[in-house]
Tab-separated table of C-alpha atoms in Angstrom:
chain	number	residue	atom	x	y	z
H	1	UNK	CA	-63.433	-27.068	21.510
H	2	UNK	CA	-61.002	-26.187	24.477
H	3	UNK	CA	-62.827	-28.446	26.724
H	4	UNK	CA	-62.550	-31.522	24.214
H	5	UNK	CA	-58.918	-30.826	23.738
H	6	UNK	CA	-58.588	-31.025	27.529
H	7	UNK	CA	-60.616	-34.229	27.899
H	8	UNK	CA	-58.520	-35.806	25.030
H	9	UNK	CA	-55.248	-34.934	26.825
H	10	UNK	CA	-56.328	-37.071	29.870
H	11	UNK	CA	-56.260	-40.160	27.675
H	12	UNK	CA	-52.785	-39.821	26.136
H	13	UNK	CA	-49.208	-40.839	27.301
H	14	UNK	CA	-50.622	-43.944	29.043
H	15	UNK	CA	-47.677	-46.098	28.214
H	16	UNK	CA	-44.692	-46.188	30.513
H	17	UNK	CA	-41.624	-44.348	29.030
H	18	UNK	CA	-37.947	-44.822	30.151
H	19	UNK	CA	-36.575	-42.030	31.844
H	20	UNK	CA	-33.667	-40.656	29.799
H	21	UNK	CA	-30.344	-40.365	31.652
H	22	UNK	CA	-28.366	-37.334	30.448
H	23	UNK	CA	-25.173	-35.726	31.962
H	24	UNK	CA	-23.424	-32.298	31.197
H	25	UNK	CA	-19.846	-32.451	30.282
H	26	UNK	CA	-17.274	-32.203	33.102
H	27	UNK	CA	-15.686	-28.862	33.604
H	28	UNK	CA	-12.184	-28.401	32.628
H	29	UNK	CA	-9.138	-25.902	32.525
H	30	UNK	CA	-10.472	-22.433	33.464
H	31	UNK	CA	-14.007	-23.566	34.171
H	32	UNK	CA	-12.877	-26.190	36.485
H	33	UNK	CA	-10.913	-23.739	38.283
H	34	UNK	CA	-13.617	-21.290	38.651
H	35	UNK	CA	-16.094	-23.694	39.833
H	36	UNK	CA	-13.642	-24.730	42.546
H	37	UNK	CA	-12.888	-21.196	43.805
H	38	UNK	CA	-16.617	-20.251	43.789
H	39	UNK	CA	-17.446	-23.391	45.758
H	40	UNK	CA	-14.687	-22.589	48.235
H	41	UNK	CA	-16.133	-19.055	48.644
H	42	UNK	CA	-19.540	-20.466	49.125
H	43	UNK	CA	-18.417	-23.103	51.699
H	44	UNK	CA	-16.827	-20.288	53.573
H	45	UNK	CA	-19.729	-17.875	53.103
H	46	UNK	CA	-17.443	-15.318	51.475
H	47	UNK	CA	-20.133	-13.419	49.536
H	48	UNK	CA	-17.788	-10.240	48.960
H	49	UNK	CA	-15.234	-12.370	46.878
H	50	UNK	CA	-18.300	-14.116	45.376
H	51	UNK	CA	-19.787	-10.691	44.051
H	52	UNK	CA	-16.479	-9.765	42.352
H	53	UNK	CA	-16.785	-12.762	40.432
H	54	UNK	CA	-20.096	-12.121	39.153
H	55	UNK	CA	-19.433	-11.113	35.533
H	56	UNK	CA	-17.563	-14.543	34.942
H	57	UNK	CA	-20.668	-16.750	35.602
H	58	UNK	CA	-21.867	-18.685	32.763
H	59	UNK	CA	-24.792	-21.177	32.614
H	60	UNK	CA	-22.316	-24.137	32.143
H	61	UNK	CA	-20.431	-22.939	35.401
H	62	UNK	CA	-23.450	-22.134	37.461
H	63	UNK	CA	-24.957	-25.809	36.950
H	64	UNK	CA	-21.745	-27.346	37.808
H	65	UNK	CA	-21.542	-25.130	41.019
H	66	UNK	CA	-25.262	-26.192	41.979
H	67	UNK	CA	-24.416	-29.753	41.398
H	68	UNK	CA	-21.417	-29.387	43.617
H	69	UNK	CA	-23.364	-28.005	46.535
H	70	UNK	CA	-26.799	-29.617	46.041
H	71	UNK	CA	-26.728	-31.814	49.310
H	72	UNK	CA	-26.938	-28.342	51.069
H	73	UNK	CA	-30.359	-26.981	50.007
H	74	UNK	CA	-30.200	-23.929	52.161
H	75	UNK	CA	-26.709	-22.825	50.440
H	76	UNK	CA	-27.951	-24.029	46.993
H	77	UNK	CA	-31.132	-21.862	47.066
H	78	UNK	CA	-28.952	-18.826	48.539
H	79	UNK	CA	-26.618	-19.068	45.550
H	80	UNK	CA	-29.493	-19.395	43.253
H	81	UNK	CA	-31.291	-16.327	44.485
H	82	UNK	CA	-28.028	-14.170	44.586
H	83	UNK	CA	-27.635	-14.931	40.918
H	84	UNK	CA	-30.958	-13.291	40.233
H	85	UNK	CA	-29.200	-9.858	41.067
H	86	UNK	CA	-25.541	-10.824	40.067
H	87	UNK	CA	-25.984	-12.328	36.823
H	88	UNK	CA	-29.469	-13.209	35.699
H	89	UNK	CA	-28.479	-14.393	32.243
H	90	UNK	CA	-26.823	-17.238	33.750
H	91	UNK	CA	-30.120	-18.627	34.991
H	92	UNK	CA	-31.232	-20.946	32.219
H	93	UNK	CA	-34.100	-23.659	32.257
H	94	UNK	CA	-31.505	-26.265	33.174
H	95	UNK	CA	-30.403	-24.273	36.022
H	96	UNK	CA	-34.031	-24.162	37.394
H	97	UNK	CA	-34.398	-27.684	37.045
H	98	UNK	CA	-31.400	-28.322	38.903
H	99	UNK	CA	-32.321	-25.961	41.769
H	100	UNK	CA	-36.097	-27.594	41.557
H	101	UNK	CA	-34.536	-30.915	42.001
H	102	UNK	CA	-32.355	-30.040	44.923
H	103	UNK	CA	-35.337	-28.389	46.892
H	104	UNK	CA	-37.855	-31.071	46.193
H	105	UNK	CA	-35.703	-33.628	47.310
H	106	UNK	CA	-35.291	-32.173	50.512
H	107	UNK	CA	-39.183	-31.687	50.549
H	108	UNK	CA	-38.951	-27.822	50.477
H	109	UNK	CA	-41.983	-27.687	48.024
H	110	UNK	CA	-43.192	-24.175	49.010
H	111	UNK	CA	-39.623	-22.778	47.882
H	112	UNK	CA	-39.658	-24.785	44.720
H	113	UNK	CA	-43.325	-23.569	43.912
H	114	UNK	CA	-42.220	-20.225	44.606
H	115	UNK	CA	-39.361	-20.406	42.112
H	116	UNK	CA	-41.933	-22.153	39.429
H	117	UNK	CA	-44.624	-19.295	39.921
H	118	UNK	CA	-41.817	-16.689	39.211
H	119	UNK	CA	-40.492	-18.733	36.188
H	120	UNK	CA	-44.068	-19.362	34.697
H	121	UNK	CA	-45.844	-16.018	35.271
H	122	UNK	CA	-44.803	-14.036	32.256
H	123	UNK	CA	-43.423	-16.660	29.831
H	124	UNK	CA	-44.968	-18.403	26.697
H	125	UNK	CA	-47.714	-21.053	27.133
H	126	UNK	CA	-45.328	-23.778	25.817
H	127	UNK	CA	-42.801	-22.965	28.640
H	128	UNK	CA	-44.138	-25.517	31.277
H	129	UNK	CA	-43.667	-28.251	28.421
H	130	UNK	CA	-40.128	-27.352	27.949
H	131	UNK	CA	-39.621	-27.197	31.597
H	132	UNK	CA	-40.971	-30.563	31.902
H	133	UNK	CA	-38.405	-31.838	29.470
H	134	UNK	CA	-35.593	-30.174	31.002
H	135	UNK	CA	-36.582	-31.402	34.568
H	136	UNK	CA	-36.688	-35.020	32.959
H	137	UNK	CA	-33.593	-34.999	31.345
H	138	UNK	CA	-31.652	-33.746	34.543
H	139	UNK	CA	-33.735	-36.119	36.719
H	140	UNK	CA	-31.384	-39.007	37.125
H	141	UNK	CA	-28.345	-36.620	36.995
H	142	UNK	CA	-29.512	-35.080	40.252
H	143	UNK	CA	-30.846	-38.176	41.758
H	144	UNK	CA	-34.178	-36.588	42.091
H	145	UNK	CA	-37.646	-37.306	43.601
H	146	UNK	CA	-40.968	-37.711	41.640
H	147	UNK	CA	-42.197	-34.686	43.935
H	148	UNK	CA	-40.419	-32.392	41.339
H	149	UNK	CA	-42.960	-33.187	38.728
H	150	UNK	CA	-45.835	-33.061	41.220
H	151	UNK	CA	-44.598	-29.520	42.098
H	152	UNK	CA	-44.756	-28.389	38.391
H	153	UNK	CA	-48.286	-29.876	38.107
H	154	UNK	CA	-49.437	-28.216	41.275
H	155	UNK	CA	-48.025	-24.845	40.290
H	156	UNK	CA	-49.610	-24.864	37.094
H	157	UNK	CA	-53.013	-25.688	38.865
H	158	UNK	CA	-52.539	-22.849	41.235
H	159	UNK	CA	-51.875	-20.475	38.329
H	160	UNK	CA	-54.986	-21.641	36.524
H	161	UNK	CA	-52.880	-22.921	33.672
H	162	UNK	CA	-55.201	-25.511	32.907
H	163	UNK	CA	-53.998	-26.876	29.588
H	164	UNK	CA	-50.549	-27.097	31.052
H	165	UNK	CA	-51.433	-28.828	34.123
H	166	UNK	CA	-53.488	-31.300	31.865
H	167	UNK	CA	-50.291	-31.752	29.727
H	168	UNK	CA	-47.894	-32.086	32.724
H	169	UNK	CA	-50.462	-34.753	34.197
H	170	UNK	CA	-50.561	-36.916	31.062
H	171	UNK	CA	-46.774	-36.748	30.567
H	172	UNK	CA	-46.136	-37.659	34.327
H	173	UNK	CA	-48.291	-40.701	33.834
H	174	UNK	CA	-46.321	-41.535	30.786
H	175	UNK	CA	-42.990	-41.889	32.716
H	176	UNK	CA	-44.819	-43.771	35.581
H	177	UNK	CA	-45.072	-40.669	38.077
H	178	UNK	CA	-48.424	-39.648	39.533
H	179	UNK	CA	-49.209	-36.294	41.270
H	180	UNK	CA	-50.203	-36.462	44.916
H	181	UNK	CA	-53.892	-36.340	45.983
H	182	UNK	CA	-53.197	-32.860	47.436
H	183	UNK	CA	-52.230	-31.548	43.936
H	184	UNK	CA	-54.949	-33.197	42.428
H	185	UNK	CA	-57.285	-31.320	44.621
H	186	UNK	CA	-55.494	-27.984	43.858
H	187	UNK	CA	-56.358	-28.640	40.329
H	188	UNK	CA	-60.131	-29.558	40.816
H	189	UNK	CA	-60.332	-26.540	43.083
H	190	UNK	CA	-59.136	-24.035	40.424
H	191	UNK	CA	-61.264	-25.707	37.694
H	192	UNK	CA	-64.402	-25.283	39.932
H	193	UNK	CA	-63.509	-21.833	40.709
H	194	UNK	CA	-63.569	-21.067	36.847
H	195	UNK	CA	-66.663	-23.208	36.646
H	196	UNK	CA	-64.930	-25.800	34.423
H	197	UNK	CA	-67.170	-28.335	35.782
H	198	UNK	CA	-66.819	-30.927	32.932
H	199	UNK	CA	-63.131	-30.942	32.889
H	200	UNK	CA	-63.070	-31.164	36.871
H	201	UNK	CA	-65.217	-34.256	36.677
H	202	UNK	CA	-63.283	-36.024	33.839
H	203	UNK	CA	-59.974	-35.400	35.790
H	204	UNK	CA	-61.721	-36.817	38.807
H	205	UNK	CA	-62.688	-40.122	36.754
H	206	UNK	CA	-58.783	-40.267	35.478
H	207	UNK	CA	-57.679	-39.972	39.303
H	208	UNK	CA	-59.694	-42.979	39.981
H	209	UNK	CA	-58.625	-44.764	36.834
H	210	UNK	CA	-54.873	-44.109	38.122
H	211	UNK	CA	-55.765	-45.413	41.687
H	212	UNK	CA	-54.991	-42.078	43.055
H	213	UNK	CA	-56.918	-42.382	46.334
H	214	UNK	CA	-59.347	-39.424	47.186
H	215	UNK	CA	-59.521	-37.760	50.501
H	216	UNK	CA	-62.569	-36.021	52.173
H	217	UNK	CA	-61.674	-32.749	50.491
H	218	UNK	CA	-61.544	-34.375	47.204
H	219	UNK	CA	-64.951	-35.960	47.622
H	220	UNK	CA	-66.141	-32.485	49.015
H	221	UNK	CA	-64.954	-30.696	45.659
H	222	UNK	CA	-66.664	-33.567	43.513
H	223	UNK	CA	-69.955	-33.054	45.650
H	224	UNK	CA	-69.622	-29.099	44.566
H	225	UNK	CA	-68.975	-30.141	41.044
H	226	UNK	CA	-72.201	-32.404	40.712
H	227	UNK	CA	-74.191	-29.559	42.535
H	228	UNK	CA	-72.992	-26.768	40.400
H	229	UNK	CA	-74.072	-28.933	37.291
H	230	UNK	CA	-77.523	-29.760	38.985
H	231	UNK	CA	-76.663	-33.254	38.992
H	232	UNK	CA	-77.950	-33.730	42.812
H	233	UNK	CA	-78.483	-37.514	42.369
H	234	UNK	CA	-74.899	-38.030	41.432
H	235	UNK	CA	-73.834	-35.747	44.324
H	236	UNK	CA	-75.800	-37.979	46.736
H	237	UNK	CA	-74.179	-41.123	45.360
H	238	UNK	CA	-70.787	-39.413	45.959
H	239	UNK	CA	-71.798	-38.958	49.757
H	240	UNK	CA	-72.441	-42.700	49.785
H	241	UNK	CA	-69.229	-43.563	47.960
H	242	UNK	CA	-67.398	-41.567	50.879
H	243	UNK	CA	-69.058	-43.701	53.486
H	244	UNK	CA	-68.369	-47.056	51.467
H	245	UNK	CA	-64.490	-46.405	51.322
H	246	UNK	CA	-64.394	-45.378	55.022
H	247	UNK	CA	-64.411	-41.496	54.877
H	248	UNK	CA	-66.831	-39.696	57.044
H	249	UNK	CA	-68.702	-37.071	55.447
H	250	UNK	CA	-67.931	-33.723	57.545
H	251	UNK	CA	-70.043	-30.415	57.891
H	252	UNK	CA	-68.805	-28.984	54.332
H	253	UNK	CA	-70.101	-32.235	52.574
H	254	UNK	CA	-73.659	-31.523	54.021
H	255	UNK	CA	-73.420	-28.105	53.494
H	256	UNK	CA	-72.558	-28.417	49.761
H	257	UNK	CA	-75.431	-31.009	49.365
H	258	UNK	CA	-77.897	-28.775	51.243
H	259	UNK	CA	-76.900	-25.496	49.326
H	260	UNK	CA	-77.150	-27.816	45.980
H	261	UNK	CA	-80.752	-28.713	46.729
H	262	UNK	CA	-81.869	-25.095	47.983
H	263	UNK	CA	-80.692	-23.715	44.673
H	264	UNK	CA	-82.777	-26.115	42.887
H	265	UNK	CA	-85.915	-25.435	45.416
H	266	UNK	CA	-85.683	-28.860	46.941
H	267	UNK	CA	-86.084	-27.392	50.356
H	268	UNK	CA	-87.540	-30.365	51.971
H	269	UNK	CA	-84.659	-32.614	50.947
H	270	UNK	CA	-82.325	-29.922	52.064
H	271	UNK	CA	-83.905	-29.875	55.530
H	272	UNK	CA	-83.603	-33.643	55.744
H	273	UNK	CA	-79.861	-33.577	55.047
H	274	UNK	CA	-79.694	-30.704	57.830
H	275	UNK	CA	-81.418	-33.080	60.013
H	276	UNK	CA	-79.159	-35.954	59.058
H	277	UNK	CA	-76.180	-33.953	60.195
H	278	UNK	CA	-77.371	-34.204	63.928
H	279	UNK	CA	-78.061	-37.883	63.710
H	280	UNK	CA	-74.330	-38.429	62.307
H	281	UNK	CA	-73.174	-36.300	65.448
H	282	UNK	CA	-72.334	-33.044	63.155
H	283	UNK	CA	-73.332	-29.562	64.275
H	284	UNK	CA	-75.117	-27.566	61.645
H	285	UNK	CA	-73.205	-24.251	61.262
H	286	UNK	CA	-73.986	-20.735	59.979
H	287	UNK	CA	-73.299	-21.798	56.252
H	288	UNK	CA	-75.797	-24.501	56.880
H	289	UNK	CA	-78.582	-21.984	58.004
H	290	UNK	CA	-77.600	-19.335	55.683
H	291	UNK	CA	-78.272	-21.895	52.751
H	292	UNK	CA	-81.582	-22.926	54.056
H	293	UNK	CA	-82.680	-19.352	54.836
H	294	UNK	CA	-81.676	-18.196	51.392
H	295	UNK	CA	-83.515	-21.264	49.822
H	296	UNK	CA	-86.705	-20.329	51.734
H	297	UNK	CA	-86.520	-16.593	50.914
H	298	UNK	CA	-85.639	-17.298	47.316
H	299	UNK	CA	-89.062	-19.267	47.103
H	300	UNK	CA	-90.823	-16.554	49.050
H	301	UNK	CA	-91.479	-18.843	52.146
H	302	UNK	CA	-90.455	-16.110	54.794
H	303	UNK	CA	-92.322	-18.255	57.545
H	304	UNK	CA	-89.984	-20.987	57.051
H	305	UNK	CA	-86.962	-18.784	56.849
H	306	UNK	CA	-87.660	-17.127	59.844
H	307	UNK	CA	-88.266	-20.577	61.564
H	308	UNK	CA	-84.845	-21.658	60.396
H	309	UNK	CA	-83.735	-18.361	61.804
H	310	UNK	CA	-84.911	-18.936	65.286
H	311	UNK	CA	-83.732	-22.663	65.073
H	312	UNK	CA	-80.208	-21.487	64.587
H	313	UNK	CA	-80.415	-18.999	67.543
H	314	UNK	CA	-81.797	-21.868	69.715
H	315	UNK	CA	-78.710	-24.044	68.663
H	316	UNK	CA	-76.455	-21.199	69.674
H	317	UNK	CA	-75.356	-20.566	66.181
H	318	UNK	CA	-74.923	-16.944	65.779
H	319	UNK	CA	-76.245	-15.120	62.695
H	320	UNK	CA	-73.743	-13.117	60.592
H	321	UNK	CA	-74.049	-10.388	57.923
H	322	UNK	CA	-75.013	-12.781	55.248
H	323	UNK	CA	-77.929	-14.241	57.574
H	324	UNK	CA	-79.502	-10.740	58.359
H	325	UNK	CA	-78.937	-9.631	54.735
H	326	UNK	CA	-80.740	-12.508	53.346
H	327	UNK	CA	-83.762	-12.203	55.634
H	328	UNK	CA	-83.825	-8.415	54.973
H	329	UNK	CA	-83.864	-8.899	51.231
H	330	UNK	CA	-86.433	-11.798	51.444
H	331	UNK	CA	-88.882	-9.521	53.414
H	332	UNK	CA	-88.103	-6.694	51.008
H	333	UNK	CA	-88.935	-8.801	47.858
H	334	UNK	CA	-92.434	-9.594	49.116
H	335	UNK	CA	-92.878	-6.028	50.065
H	336	UNK	CA	-92.882	-6.355	53.942
H	337	UNK	CA	-90.392	-3.685	54.707
H	338	UNK	CA	-91.798	-3.342	58.250
H	339	UNK	CA	-90.539	-6.902	59.116
H	340	UNK	CA	-87.339	-6.173	57.180
H	341	UNK	CA	-86.803	-3.118	59.340
H	342	UNK	CA	-87.518	-5.309	62.739
H	343	UNK	CA	-84.666	-7.719	61.448
H	344	UNK	CA	-82.238	-4.879	60.477
H	345	UNK	CA	-82.782	-3.264	64.085
H	346	UNK	CA	-82.286	-6.822	65.634
H	347	UNK	CA	-78.789	-6.873	63.632
H	348	UNK	CA	-77.739	-3.556	64.922
H	349	UNK	CA	-78.711	-4.586	68.545
H	350	UNK	CA	-76.456	-7.671	68.381
H	351	UNK	CA	-73.533	-5.709	66.936
H	352	UNK	CA	-73.421	-7.491	63.521
H	353	UNK	CA	-71.587	-5.297	60.738
H	354	UNK	CA	-73.978	-3.959	57.986
H	355	UNK	CA	-72.550	-3.507	54.546
H	356	UNK	CA	-73.947	-1.951	51.526
H	357	UNK	CA	-76.004	-5.077	50.631
H	358	UNK	CA	-78.019	-4.628	53.770
H	359	UNK	CA	-78.941	-0.951	52.694
H	360	UNK	CA	-79.612	-1.997	49.173
H	361	UNK	CA	-82.072	-4.769	50.554
H	362	UNK	CA	-83.821	-2.193	52.994
H	363	UNK	CA	-83.945	0.430	50.083
H	364	UNK	CA	-85.381	-2.128	47.618
H	365	UNK	CA	-87.930	-3.167	50.104
H	366	UNK	CA	-89.053	0.360	50.578
H	367	UNK	CA	-89.099	1.175	47.167
H	368	UNK	CA	-91.304	-1.785	46.366
H	369	UNK	CA	-93.984	-0.296	48.645
H	370	UNK	CA	-93.235	3.292	47.035
H	371	UNK	CA	-91.813	4.620	50.364
H	372	UNK	CA	-89.165	6.558	48.480
H	373	UNK	CA	-88.697	9.222	51.214
H	374	UNK	CA	-87.631	6.622	53.627
H	375	UNK	CA	-85.363	4.919	51.245
H	376	UNK	CA	-83.772	8.413	50.547
H	377	UNK	CA	-83.256	8.762	54.111
H	378	UNK	CA	-81.200	5.459	54.174
H	379	UNK	CA	-79.065	6.632	51.288
H	380	UNK	CA	-78.002	9.476	53.568
H	381	UNK	CA	-77.315	6.880	56.137
H	382	UNK	CA	-74.434	5.287	53.707
H	383	UNK	CA	-72.209	8.358	54.296
H	384	UNK	CA	-72.231	7.904	58.191
H	385	UNK	CA	-71.430	4.196	57.585
H	386	UNK	CA	-68.683	4.769	55.215
H	387	UNK	CA	-70.522	2.955	52.404
H	388	UNK	CA	-70.687	3.980	48.729
H	389	UNK	CA	-74.206	3.484	46.848
H	390	UNK	CA	-73.398	0.899	43.985
H	391	UNK	CA	-75.459	0.043	40.694
H	392	UNK	CA	-78.080	-2.028	42.837
H	393	UNK	CA	-78.642	0.963	45.199
H	394	UNK	CA	-79.436	3.210	42.336
H	395	UNK	CA	-81.396	0.405	40.662
H	396	UNK	CA	-83.568	0.246	43.711
H	397	UNK	CA	-84.160	3.989	43.891
H	398	UNK	CA	-84.986	4.083	40.228
H	399	UNK	CA	-87.611	1.247	40.644
H	400	UNK	CA	-89.209	3.168	43.569
H	401	UNK	CA	-89.720	6.298	41.622
H	402	UNK	CA	-90.868	4.124	38.483
H	403	UNK	CA	-93.327	2.710	40.551
H	404	UNK	CA	-94.724	6.005	41.423
H	405	UNK	CA	-94.714	6.672	37.893
H	406	UNK	CA	-92.327	9.691	38.441
H	407	UNK	CA	-90.420	9.081	35.239
H	408	UNK	CA	-88.416	12.182	35.301
H	409	UNK	CA	-87.110	11.833	38.844
H	410	UNK	CA	-86.088	8.048	38.022
H	411	UNK	CA	-84.133	9.535	34.860
H	412	UNK	CA	-82.323	12.023	37.002
H	413	UNK	CA	-81.173	9.037	39.394
H	414	UNK	CA	-80.091	7.316	36.360
H	415	UNK	CA	-77.961	10.084	35.487
H	416	UNK	CA	-76.399	10.363	38.843
H	417	UNK	CA	-75.968	6.637	38.616
H	418	UNK	CA	-73.826	7.049	35.326
H	419	UNK	CA	-71.975	10.093	36.888
H	420	UNK	CA	-71.075	7.827	39.920
H	421	UNK	CA	-69.311	5.356	37.602
H	422	UNK	CA	-71.958	2.638	38.064
H	423	UNK	CA	-73.288	0.670	34.936
H	424	UNK	CA	-76.868	0.294	34.772
H	425	UNK	CA	-77.905	-3.281	33.705
H	426	UNK	CA	-80.862	-4.222	31.210
H	427	UNK	CA	-83.378	-4.371	33.838
H	428	UNK	CA	-82.726	-0.745	35.061
H	429	UNK	CA	-83.273	0.362	31.512
H	430	UNK	CA	-86.566	-1.388	31.046
H	431	UNK	CA	-87.982	0.039	34.071
H	432	UNK	CA	-86.918	3.587	32.877
H	433	UNK	CA	-88.601	2.812	29.517
H	434	UNK	CA	-91.675	1.263	30.872
H	435	UNK	CA	-92.134	4.301	33.268
H	436	UNK	CA	-91.739	6.936	30.361
H	437	UNK	CA	-94.024	5.135	28.007
H	438	UNK	CA	-96.851	4.606	30.849
H	439	UNK	CA	-96.595	8.363	31.212
H	440	UNK	CA	-96.765	8.784	27.505
H	441	UNK	CA	-93.419	10.535	27.518
H	442	UNK	CA	-92.022	8.700	24.419
H	443	UNK	CA	-89.281	11.332	23.638
H	444	UNK	CA	-87.885	10.256	27.325
H	445	UNK	CA	-88.250	6.634	26.518
H	446	UNK	CA	-86.381	7.492	23.265
H	447	UNK	CA	-83.421	9.173	25.101
H	448	UNK	CA	-83.173	6.053	27.465
H	449	UNK	CA	-83.308	3.621	24.544
H	450	UNK	CA	-80.419	5.368	22.732
H	451	UNK	CA	-78.470	5.080	25.859
H	452	UNK	CA	-79.382	1.441	26.005
H	453	UNK	CA	-78.044	1.168	22.411
H	454	UNK	CA	-74.751	2.770	23.334
H	455	UNK	CA	-74.180	0.092	25.871
H	456	UNK	CA	-74.788	-2.663	23.393
H	457	UNK	CA	-78.234	-3.488	25.012
H	458	UNK	CA	-81.517	-3.694	23.195
H	459	UNK	CA	-85.006	-3.803	24.097
H	460	UNK	CA	-87.713	-6.134	23.110
H	461	UNK	CA	-89.454	-5.622	19.651
H	462	UNK	CA	-92.813	-4.830	21.102
H	463	UNK	CA	-91.531	-2.101	23.036
H	464	UNK	CA	-89.521	-0.835	19.980
H	465	UNK	CA	-92.595	-0.647	18.027
H	466	UNK	CA	-94.514	0.948	20.777
H	467	UNK	CA	-91.975	3.749	21.094
H	468	UNK	CA	-91.727	4.237	17.251
H	469	UNK	CA	-95.590	4.641	17.098
H	470	UNK	CA	-95.722	6.807	20.079
H	471	UNK	CA	-93.140	9.166	18.653
H	472	UNK	CA	-95.157	9.187	15.335
H	473	UNK	CA	-98.450	9.830	17.149
H	474	UNK	CA	-97.047	12.973	19.287
H	475	UNK	CA	-95.402	14.594	16.379
H	476	UNK	CA	-91.990	13.444	16.874
H	477	UNK	CA	-91.280	12.125	13.318
H	478	UNK	CA	-87.836	12.697	13.103
H	479	UNK	CA	-87.036	10.915	16.438
H	480	UNK	CA	-89.148	8.020	14.910
H	481	UNK	CA	-87.110	8.159	11.741
H	482	UNK	CA	-83.857	8.027	13.872
H	483	UNK	CA	-85.074	5.391	15.853
H	484	UNK	CA	-85.915	3.370	12.451
H	485	UNK	CA	-82.578	3.886	11.187
H	486	UNK	CA	-80.988	2.587	14.427
H	487	UNK	CA	-83.230	-0.373	14.590
H	488	UNK	CA	-82.377	-1.244	10.875
H	489	UNK	CA	-78.544	-0.628	11.443
H	490	UNK	CA	-78.684	-3.149	14.736
H	491	UNK	CA	-80.840	-5.466	13.034
H	492	UNK	CA	-83.711	-5.055	15.523
H	493	UNK	CA	-86.525	-4.516	13.162
H	494	UNK	CA	-89.751	-6.051	15.189
H	495	UNK	CA	-91.425	-8.817	13.626
H	496	UNK	CA	-94.874	-7.528	11.930
H	497	UNK	CA	-93.177	-3.857	11.695
H	498	UNK	CA	-93.662	-2.516	8.248
H	499	UNK	CA	-90.980	-0.052	7.630
H	500	UNK	CA	-92.096	1.041	4.304
H	501	UNK	CA	-95.508	2.017	5.687
H	502	UNK	CA	-93.887	3.831	8.734
H	503	UNK	CA	-91.341	5.793	6.409
H	504	UNK	CA	-94.024	6.741	3.904
H	505	UNK	CA	-96.173	7.999	6.653
H	506	UNK	CA	-93.418	10.020	8.106
H	507	UNK	CA	-92.419	11.401	4.697
H	508	UNK	CA	-95.862	12.469	3.882
H	509	UNK	CA	-96.285	14.382	7.249
H	510	UNK	CA	-92.664	16.160	6.471
H	511	UNK	CA	-94.040	17.051	3.025
H	512	UNK	CA	-96.966	18.622	4.437
H	513	UNK	CA	-95.199	20.330	7.231
H	514	UNK	CA	-92.409	21.798	5.043
H	515	UNK	CA	-94.675	21.958	1.817
C-alpha cells in the first residue's frame, strides 16, 4: 500500500502553477528602530551589544533583519546561528526559509542542508510540506534560486524521508522546478539502501520523463536496482543505453553486472563481462574478482574460484580480507579444511588482516569434518586477536558436536552462546534437536524445543510428532502432555496427529501409574 502511494505521487502536480508573491508588512515605530539598531550592531560586529538585546527579538523583527543583511550570507548565517542560543523562540519556519534562500542563492548548499537536517530531524511527518509552502511564499520576496527546493528534496532523500522526498519532487514539478541529477541520485541511492527497488525504478522513469539527464552514477544505480530485482536482461539494456547516450560504462558498471550474474549462478556470463572490461580498456579490480570467487564458491566450483584467485594475483590485484575469507569459507563448506588452512596461512604471510569471519569459516570447515579439538584451539586464538565469538562461531561449534553425536556438549555450547548474548537462529535449534533425537534423548530435544518456542520459532510438524511420540515411549508422559498443550496453544498440531488418541493413551498410563 505504501509503495502504491509513493508511485501515485509521482504522477501528481504535473501542471505548471504560478509562484505566489507574498511580502511581509514593513516595520514601523519601535520595530523599525530595533531593526536599524541591530543592523548597525551586526555591521560593526558588536556582538556584546547585540546580546543585551536578545530578549527583545521577535520573529517579525528577526525576519526583517535577515532581509536587510541577506546580501552578506556569512553575516546572515552567523546571526541566525546566534539566535539559536540568544532567542530560539524567534526562529520560525519563515525565518528558516529566509536563511535557506540566502544560502542557496550563494550556492552554500552544505550549510543550507545542515540547517534543514536539524529542522527536519525531530519534527512531524508533515513538516517538509509546510516548509515547502513557507519557502514558496517567500521565494519572490528573497529573489531566490530554484536550488532552495532542490536542497529540501536532497535533504529528505539523505534522511530517508521517502514519502516527503516524493511529495517535494511532485510539488517542485508543479511549479516548474526540477531537482539536479545529483539530488535525484541521492534519492535513488537511499531507496536502494532500503531495498525499495520498485520505487527507485519508478522514480528513474519519472526522471527520464522530466528530461533530467542521467549521469554515469545514475546509470550505475539503475543497473544495481535491476540486478537486485533479478532483472538481469534489463540491466544489460541499461549498459547499452549508457553507451548509446555517450556515457562510457566504468568499472562500477561492470562490477555491478558481474555481481548480479554471480548471485544468480550465471558464472559464464559474469566471466564474459569481466573479459569485456579488458577489451574496453578497464582493469578488473579486487571487487570484480571477489564477486567471481564468491560466485564460484557458492556453486561449489572451488577449482574455478582458485583459478580466479591466481588470475587476480597475476594481474597485480591484491587480494583483501574479503577475498581470503570467501575462499576459506568455500573450502570449508565442501569439507576441505586442509586447503582452507593453506589459504589462511597465505593470508597471514601476506599481512592481510583477519577478522571474526575468517575464524568462523575455518572453525566451520573443521567442524564439518568432525575436527572439533582443532576448532576449539582456534576459538582460543580469538582472544589473542582481540576478536569476540559471535552467533556464527557458536553455531559452527555446535554443528561440530552434533556431527559427532555429542548432543550434551552441543547443548552446553548452546547455553554458553545464550550467556554470551548471542541469539541462536532456527538452523542452530534444528541441529540441536536432530542431535538429541538421533541419540534418543527426547527430553533433551523437548528442552531445546521449549527454548525455541520462547524465541517465537517453531520446528516442523514431523519433528514435533517424533518428539511427542518419543517422550511417550520413554515414559515421559507429563512432558508429552505439556508439549501437546504448547502445540495446541501455538496452533502447531501436525497434520495426521490424533490429539485425542495421544491424550487418551497418556491418561490411561497415568491412571495405571497412580491407581
